[in-house]
Amino acid sequence: MSKLRIFHKLSPVHVLGPGSRAVIWVQGCPFQCPGCLVPESWSEDGGYEESSEALAEWVIEQKGIDGLTLSGGEPMQQAKALAMLVDRVRLNADIGVICYTGYNIEYILRNGNFDQHALLSKLDMLIDGTYIREKHADLLWRGSSNQRLIALTDRYKNIINETTSDLDQSVGLEFFLDEDGYPSFAGVPSMPGFRMQFEEMMRARGIDLTKE
């Protein structure tokens, strides 16, 4: 049994890839980009553990989804367990898989280990590059202009090719409440500084998003 340390999971989400998707945010990130939307996912000691098998079953149980998106944190740090998760999901469902990473694909291909190459081979789209606050832009599924949508199979190739300047815009954010009424969100904001504004708005309502 392979364990994953994750920060969060949500489904269905409609703002982190085409269609309706299950999204898993892994825990632990070496990049810790200034302006990151989920700094709580940086620490390798945060989040919680769940087996890749259990997470795969959770994905399979989601009704009507078109795909799975892996985000973080940094998915390439847990590539082996994520590759196993994708394999198990695909035994039961033909869904597209997208992965965010702070690494450039050229770096992974040149310097990545066996497990990272294995995960890369199972993806339909890679969204690569660190978030750079000074390059924040209103773009589809990504936050700064250095980040790229890279088709690794034919599944999303047409969508990427048709993402002209008129269509290459953020699809916004979705907001969720957990069982305790605690708010969270998913997506890529069109304007920089959203996290700070959201925190201030929640604090004004007595909700501290920075609590453990």
PDB file of C-alpha atoms in Angstrom:
ATOM      1  CA  MET A   1       0.000   0.000   0.000  1.00  0.00           C
ATOM      2  CA  SER A   2       1.398   3.374  -1.025  1.00  0.00           C
ATOM      3  CA  LYS A   3       0.694   6.428   1.120  1.00  0.00           C
ATOM      4  CA  LEU A   4       0.129   9.984  -0.043  1.00  0.00           C
ATOM      5  CA  ARG A   5       0.282  13.081   2.115  1.00  0.00           C
ATOM      6  CA  ILE A   6      -2.433  15.396   0.893  1.00  0.00           C
ATOM      7  CA  PHE A   7      -3.700  18.838   1.772  1.00  0.00           C
ATOM      8  CA  HIS A   8      -7.234  18.643   0.417  1.00  0.00           C
ATOM      9  CA  LYS A   9      -9.549  16.972  -2.071  1.00  0.00           C
ATOM     10  CA  LEU A  10     -12.712  18.277  -3.713  1.00  0.00           C
ATOM     11  CA  SER A  11     -15.251  17.139  -6.290  1.00  0.00           C
ATOM     12  CA  PRO A  12     -16.790  18.242  -8.526  1.00  0.00           C
ATOM     13  CA  VAL A  13     -14.603  21.207  -9.511  1.00  0.00           C
ATOM     14  CA  HIS A  14     -15.091  23.063 -12.801  1.00  0.00           C
ATOM     15  CA  VAL A  15     -12.251  25.608 -12.767  1.00  0.00           C
ATOM     16  CA  LEU A  16      -9.059  23.494 -12.836  1.00  0.00           C
ATOM     17  CA  GLY A  17      -9.306  21.840 -16.210  1.00  0.00           C
ATOM     18  CA  PRO A  18     -11.956  20.937 -18.790  1.00  0.00           C
ATOM     19  CA  GLY A  19     -15.344  19.768 -17.586  1.00  0.00           C
ATOM     20  CA  SER A  20     -16.197  18.448 -14.147  1.00  0.00           C
ATOM     21  CA  ARG A  21     -13.206  17.151 -12.188  1.00  0.00           C
ATOM     22  CA  ALA A  22     -12.042  15.552  -8.981  1.00  0.00           C
ATOM     23  CA  VAL A  23      -9.094  17.511  -7.591  1.00  0.00           C
ATOM     24  CA  ILE A  24      -6.410  16.336  -5.169  1.00  0.00           C
ATOM     25  CA  TRP A  25      -3.987  18.835  -3.627  1.00  0.00           C
ATOM     26  CA  VAL A  26      -0.894  17.079  -2.288  1.00  0.00           C
ATOM     27  CA  GLN A  27       1.024  18.337   0.751  1.00  0.00           C
ATOM     28  CA  GLY A  28       4.607  19.580   0.617  1.00  0.00           C
ATOM     29  CA  CYS A  29       6.218  22.038  -1.783  1.00  0.00           C
ATOM     30  CA  PRO A  30       9.879  23.082  -2.230  1.00  0.00           C
ATOM     31  CA  PHE A  31       9.020  26.198  -4.266  1.00  0.00           C
ATOM     32  CA  GLN A  32       6.854  28.128  -1.786  1.00  0.00           C
ATOM     33  CA  CYS A  33       6.043  30.813  -4.367  1.00  0.00           C
ATOM     34  CA  PRO A  34       5.250  34.289  -2.984  1.00  0.00           C
ATOM     35  CA  GLY A  35       1.545  34.907  -3.555  1.00  0.00           C
ATOM     36  CA  CYS A  36       0.664  31.188  -3.556  1.00  0.00           C
ATOM     37  CA  LEU A  37      -3.058  30.568  -3.067  1.00  0.00           C
ATOM     38  CA  VAL A  38      -2.517  27.634  -0.698  1.00  0.00           C
ATOM     39  CA  PRO A  39       0.573  28.260   1.468  1.00  0.00           C
ATOM     40  CA  GLU A  40      -0.882  25.761   3.972  1.00  0.00           C
ATOM     41  CA  SER A  41       0.188  23.064   1.494  1.00  0.00           C
ATOM     42  CA  TRP A  42       3.905  23.949   1.703  1.00  0.00           C
ATOM     43  CA  SER A  43       4.972  22.081   4.830  1.00  0.00           C
ATOM     44  CA  GLU A  44       5.826  18.409   4.388  1.00  0.00           C
ATOM     45  CA  ASP A  45       4.502  17.789   7.903  1.00  0.00           C
ATOM     46  CA  GLY A  46       1.077  19.298   7.264  1.00  0.00           C
ATOM     47  CA  GLY A  47      -2.041  17.745   5.783  1.00  0.00           C
ATOM     48  CA  TYR A  48      -2.854  14.107   6.378  1.00  0.00           C
ATOM     49  CA  GLU A  49      -1.986  10.691   5.003  1.00  0.00           C
ATOM     50  CA  GLU A  50      -4.244   8.598   2.816  1.00  0.00           C
ATOM     51  CA  SER A  51      -3.429   5.550   0.734  1.00  0.00           C
ATOM     52  CA  SER A  52      -3.281   5.848  -3.036  1.00  0.00           C
ATOM     53  CA  GLU A  53      -5.816   3.008  -3.183  1.00  0.00           C
ATOM     54  CA  ALA A  54      -8.316   4.871  -0.990  1.00  0.00           C
ATOM     55  CA  LEU A  55      -7.869   8.070  -2.967  1.00  0.00           C
ATOM     56  CA  ALA A  56      -8.325   6.195  -6.231  1.00  0.00           C
ATOM     57  CA  GLU A  57     -11.557   4.702  -4.917  1.00  0.00           C
ATOM     58  CA  TRP A  58     -12.710   8.203  -3.930  1.00  0.00           C
ATOM     59  CA  VAL A  59     -12.073   9.415  -7.496  1.00  0.00           C
ATOM     60  CA  ILE A  60     -13.884   6.417  -8.994  1.00  0.00           C
ATOM     61  CA  GLU A  61     -16.903   7.045  -6.748  1.00  0.00           C
ATOM     62  CA  GLN A  62     -17.370  10.609  -8.036  1.00  0.00           C
ATOM     63  CA  LYS A  63     -20.367  10.657 -10.361  1.00  0.00           C
ATOM     64  CA  GLY A  64     -20.281  12.417 -13.705  1.00  0.00           C
ATOM     65  CA  ILE A  65     -16.705  13.673 -13.608  1.00  0.00           C
ATOM     66  CA  ASP A  66     -14.647  14.079 -16.785  1.00  0.00           C
ATOM     67  CA  GLY A  67     -11.225  14.054 -15.219  1.00  0.00           C
ATOM     68  CA  LEU A  68      -8.775  14.202 -12.341  1.00  0.00           C
ATOM     69  CA  THR A  69      -6.544  17.181 -11.564  1.00  0.00           C
ATOM     70  CA  LEU A  70      -3.452  16.843  -9.368  1.00  0.00           C
ATOM     71  CA  SER A  71      -2.237  20.017  -7.705  1.00  0.00           C
ATOM     72  CA  GLY A  72      -0.471  21.053  -4.558  1.00  0.00           C
ATOM     73  CA  GLY A  73       1.846  21.420  -2.975  1.00  0.00           C
ATOM     74  CA  GLU A  74       4.135  19.758  -5.510  1.00  0.00           C
ATOM     75  CA  PRO A  75       2.836  16.525  -7.078  1.00  0.00           C
ATOM     76  CA  MET A  76       6.239  15.518  -8.480  1.00  0.00           C
ATOM     77  CA  GLN A  77       7.487  15.007  -4.924  1.00  0.00           C
ATOM     78  CA  GLN A  78       5.000  12.138  -4.537  1.00  0.00           C
ATOM     79  CA  ALA A  79       5.168  10.879  -8.095  1.00  0.00           C
ATOM     80  CA  LYS A  80       5.302   7.142  -7.336  1.00  0.00           C
ATOM     81  CA  ALA A  81       2.121   7.066  -5.264  1.00  0.00           C
ATOM     82  CA  LEU A  82       0.314   9.374  -7.701  1.00  0.00           C
ATOM     83  CA  ALA A  83       1.270   7.166 -10.650  1.00  0.00           C
ATOM     84  CA  MET A  84      -0.212   4.196  -8.778  1.00  0.00           C
ATOM     85  CA  LEU A  85      -3.355   6.208  -8.095  1.00  0.00           C
ATOM     86  CA  VAL A  86      -3.764   7.079 -11.781  1.00  0.00           C
ATOM     87  CA  ASP A  87      -3.266   3.455 -12.817  1.00  0.00           C
ATOM     88  CA  ARG A  88      -5.922   2.267 -10.375  1.00  0.00           C
ATOM     89  CA  VAL A  89      -8.404   4.933 -11.487  1.00  0.00           C
ATOM     90  CA  ARG A  90      -7.909   4.077 -15.140  1.00  0.00           C
ATOM     91  CA  LEU A  91      -8.654   0.431 -14.522  1.00  0.00           C
ATOM     92  CA  ASN A  92     -12.194   1.602 -13.770  1.00  0.00           C
ATOM     93  CA  ALA A  93     -12.736   4.880 -15.629  1.00  0.00           C
ATOM     94  CA  ASP A  94     -11.552   6.518 -18.834  1.00  0.00           C
ATOM     95  CA  ILE A  95     -10.886  10.012 -17.531  1.00  0.00           C
ATOM     96  CA  GLY A  96      -8.335  12.654 -18.407  1.00  0.00           C
ATOM     97  CA  VAL A  97      -5.568  13.497 -15.940  1.00  0.00           C
ATOM     98  CA  ILE A  98      -4.010  16.941 -15.507  1.00  0.00           C
ATOM     99  CA  CYS A  99      -1.097  17.751 -13.222  1.00  0.00           C
ATOM    100  CA  TYR A 100       0.283  21.062 -11.987  1.00  0.00           C
ATOM    101  CA  THR A 101       3.997  21.270 -11.226  1.00  0.00           C
ATOM    102  CA  GLY A 102       6.487  23.988 -10.387  1.00  0.00           C
ATOM    103  CA  TYR A 103       9.112  22.179 -12.439  1.00  0.00           C
ATOM    104  CA  ASN A 104       9.466  22.907 -16.158  1.00  0.00           C
ATOM    105  CA  ILE A 105       8.854  19.839 -18.285  1.00  0.00           C
ATOM    106  CA  GLU A 106      12.350  20.157 -19.747  1.00  0.00           C
ATOM    107  CA  TYR A 107      13.804  19.869 -16.243  1.00  0.00           C
ATOM    108  CA  ILE A 108      11.727  16.778 -15.467  1.00  0.00           C
ATOM    109  CA  LEU A 109      12.722  15.080 -18.710  1.00  0.00           C
ATOM    110  CA  ARG A 110      16.383  15.908 -18.182  1.00  0.00           C
ATOM    111  CA  ASN A 111      16.772  15.519 -14.414  1.00  0.00           C
ATOM    112  CA  GLY A 112      13.656  13.770 -13.153  1.00  0.00           C
ATOM    113  CA  ASN A 113      13.800  10.347 -11.543  1.00  0.00           C
ATOM    114  CA  PHE A 114      12.119   7.142 -12.693  1.00  0.00           C
ATOM    115  CA  ASP A 115       8.928   7.772 -10.717  1.00  0.00           C
ATOM    116  CA  GLN A 116       8.563  11.327 -12.057  1.00  0.00           C
ATOM    117  CA  HIS A 117       9.001  10.079 -15.613  1.00  0.00           C
ATOM    118  CA  ALA A 118       6.431   7.354 -14.930  1.00  0.00           C
ATOM    119  CA  LEU A 119       3.883   9.864 -13.664  1.00  0.00           C
ATOM    120  CA  LEU A 120       4.564  12.158 -16.610  1.00  0.00           C
ATOM    121  CA  SER A 121       3.849   9.268 -18.998  1.00  0.00           C
ATOM    122  CA  LYS A 122       0.374   8.821 -17.498  1.00  0.00           C
ATOM    123  CA  LEU A 123      -0.750  12.459 -17.818  1.00  0.00           C
ATOM    124  CA  ASP A 124      -2.859  14.013 -20.551  1.00  0.00           C
ATOM    125  CA  MET A 125      -1.863  17.589 -19.725  1.00  0.00           C
ATOM    126  CA  LEU A 126       0.923  19.164 -17.697  1.00  0.00           C
ATOM    127  CA  ILE A 127       0.666  22.738 -16.431  1.00  0.00           C
ATOM    128  CA  ASP A 128       4.269  23.609 -15.646  1.00  0.00           C
ATOM    129  CA  GLY A 129       6.274  26.370 -14.016  1.00  0.00           C
ATOM    130  CA  THR A 130       6.263  28.147 -10.683  1.00  0.00           C
ATOM    131  CA  TYR A 131       3.790  30.916  -9.977  1.00  0.00           C
ATOM    132  CA  ILE A 132       5.536  34.285 -10.361  1.00  0.00           C
ATOM    133  CA  ARG A 133       3.560  37.066  -8.719  1.00  0.00           C
ATOM    134  CA  GLU A 134       5.131  39.768 -10.909  1.00  0.00           C
ATOM    135  CA  LYS A 135       3.930  37.875 -13.998  1.00  0.00           C
ATOM    136  CA  HIS A 136       0.364  37.307 -12.805  1.00  0.00           C
ATOM    137  CA  ALA A 137      -2.007  37.269 -15.770  1.00  0.00           C
ATOM    138  CA  ASP A 138      -5.647  36.514 -16.595  1.00  0.00           C
ATOM    139  CA  LEU A 139      -5.061  33.102 -18.154  1.00  0.00           C
ATOM    140  CA  LEU A 140      -6.890  29.791 -18.514  1.00  0.00           C
ATOM    141  CA  TRP A 141      -6.139  27.422 -15.580  1.00  0.00           C
ATOM    142  CA  ARG A 142      -2.838  29.122 -14.682  1.00  0.00           C
ATOM    143  CA  GLY A 143      -1.774  32.131 -12.699  1.00  0.00           C
ATOM    144  CA  SER A 144       1.284  33.650 -14.334  1.00  0.00           C
ATOM    145  CA  SER A 145       2.449  34.104 -17.913  1.00  0.00           C
ATOM    146  CA  ASN A 146       5.458  31.779 -17.578  1.00  0.00           C
ATOM    147  CA  GLN A 147       3.201  28.779 -16.910  1.00  0.00           C
ATOM    148  CA  ARG A 148       2.260  26.591 -19.869  1.00  0.00           C
ATOM    149  CA  LEU A 149      -0.535  24.227 -20.902  1.00  0.00           C
ATOM    150  CA  ILE A 150       1.281  21.221 -22.380  1.00  0.00           C
ATOM    151  CA  ALA A 151      -0.609  18.439 -24.145  1.00  0.00           C
ATOM    152  CA  LEU A 152       0.989  15.060 -23.454  1.00  0.00           C
ATOM    153  CA  THR A 153      -1.697  13.036 -25.278  1.00  0.00           C
ATOM    154  CA  ASP A 154      -4.348  13.884 -27.860  1.00  0.00           C
ATOM    155  CA  ARG A 155      -7.105  14.137 -25.227  1.00  0.00           C
ATOM    156  CA  TYR A 156      -6.770  17.884 -24.619  1.00  0.00           C
ATOM    157  CA  LYS A 157      -4.667  18.869 -27.621  1.00  0.00           C
ATOM    158  CA  ASN A 158      -7.511  20.575 -29.466  1.00  0.00           C
ATOM    159  CA  ILE A 159      -8.526  22.529 -26.372  1.00  0.00           C
ATOM    160  CA  ILE A 160      -4.974  23.812 -25.956  1.00  0.00           C
ATOM    161  CA  ASN A 161      -4.590  24.601 -29.657  1.00  0.00           C
ATOM    162  CA  GLU A 162      -7.888  26.495 -29.643  1.00  0.00           C
ATOM    163  CA  THR A 163      -6.938  28.561 -26.598  1.00  0.00           C
ATOM    164  CA  THR A 164      -6.429  31.783 -28.554  1.00  0.00           C
ATOM    165  CA  SER A 165      -5.973  35.144 -26.879  1.00  0.00           C
ATOM    166  CA  ASP A 166      -9.761  35.617 -26.783  1.00  0.00           C
ATOM    167  CA  LEU A 167     -10.293  32.296 -25.010  1.00  0.00           C
ATOM    168  CA  ASP A 168      -7.153  32.267 -22.862  1.00  0.00           C
ATOM    169  CA  GLN A 169      -8.775  33.747 -19.776  1.00  0.00           C
ATOM    170  CA  SER A 170      -9.384  32.585 -16.232  1.00  0.00           C
ATOM    171  CA  VAL A 171     -12.622  30.681 -15.693  1.00  0.00           C
ATOM    172  CA  GLY A 172     -12.716  32.069 -12.166  1.00  0.00           C
ATOM    173  CA  LEU A 173     -13.117  30.511  -8.752  1.00  0.00           C
ATOM    174  CA  GLU A 174     -15.492  28.127  -7.023  1.00  0.00           C
ATOM    175  CA  PHE A 175     -16.268  28.316  -3.314  1.00  0.00           C
ATOM    176  CA  PHE A 176     -17.080  25.385  -1.034  1.00  0.00           C
ATOM    177  CA  LEU A 177     -18.103  24.783   2.575  1.00  0.00           C
ATOM    178  CA  ASP A 178     -16.931  21.700   4.455  1.00  0.00           C
ATOM    179  CA  GLU A 179     -19.021  19.731   6.951  1.00  0.00           C
ATOM    180  CA  ASP A 180     -18.185  22.250   9.662  1.00  0.00           C
ATOM    181  CA  GLY A 181     -19.112  25.213   7.479  1.00  0.00           C
ATOM    182  CA  TYR A 182     -15.457  26.142   6.927  1.00  0.00           C
ATOM    183  CA  PRO A 183     -14.890  27.858   3.539  1.00  0.00           C
ATOM    184  CA  SER A 184     -12.430  26.874   0.827  1.00  0.00           C
ATOM    185  CA  PHE A 185     -12.018  27.710  -2.824  1.00  0.00           C
ATOM    186  CA  ALA A 186     -10.589  26.301  -6.032  1.00  0.00           C
ATOM    187  CA  GLY A 187      -9.468  27.888  -9.266  1.00  0.00           C
ATOM    188  CA  VAL A 188      -7.154  30.610 -10.511  1.00  0.00           C
ATOM    189  CA  PRO A 189      -8.123  34.253  -9.860  1.00  0.00           C
ATOM    190  CA  SER A 190      -7.862  36.709 -12.728  1.00  0.00           C
ATOM    191  CA  MET A 191      -6.374  39.393 -10.475  1.00  0.00           C
ATOM    192  CA  PRO A 192      -3.342  39.132  -8.150  1.00  0.00           C
ATOM    193  CA  GLY A 193      -3.684  39.413  -4.402  1.00  0.00           C
ATOM    194  CA  PHE A 194      -6.923  37.435  -4.135  1.00  0.00           C
ATOM    195  CA  ARG A 195      -5.815  35.330  -1.159  1.00  0.00           C
ATOM    196  CA  MET A 196      -5.053  38.416   0.958  1.00  0.00           C
ATOM    197  CA  GLN A 197      -8.396  39.992   0.068  1.00  0.00           C
ATOM    198  CA  PHE A 198     -10.271  36.765   0.814  1.00  0.00           C
ATOM    199  CA  GLU A 199      -8.551  36.383   4.190  1.00  0.00           C
ATOM    200  CA  GLU A 200      -9.433  39.952   5.132  1.00  0.00           C
ATOM    201  CA  MET A 201     -13.055  39.415   4.134  1.00  0.00           C
ATOM    202  CA  MET A 202     -13.267  36.206   6.181  1.00  0.00           C
ATOM    203  CA  ARG A 203     -11.592  37.782   9.217  1.00  0.00           C
ATOM    204  CA  ALA A 204     -14.206  40.527   9.107  1.00  0.00           C
ATOM    205  CA  ARG A 205     -16.734  37.708   9.523  1.00  0.00           C
ATOM    206  CA  GLY A 206     -14.839  36.066  12.367  1.00  0.00           C
ATOM    207  CA  ILE A 207     -13.244  33.288  10.289  1.00  0.00           C
ATOM    208  CA  ASP A 208      -9.456  32.825  10.401  1.00  0.00           C
ATOM    209  CA  LEU A 209      -8.226  31.005   7.301  1.00  0.00           C
ATOM    210  CA  THR A 210      -4.690  30.766   8.668  1.00  0.00           C
ATOM    211  CA  LYS A 211      -5.600  28.545  11.626  1.00  0.00           C
ATOM    212  CA  GLU A 212      -4.180  25.062  11.805  1.00  0.00           C
TER     213      GLU A 212
END
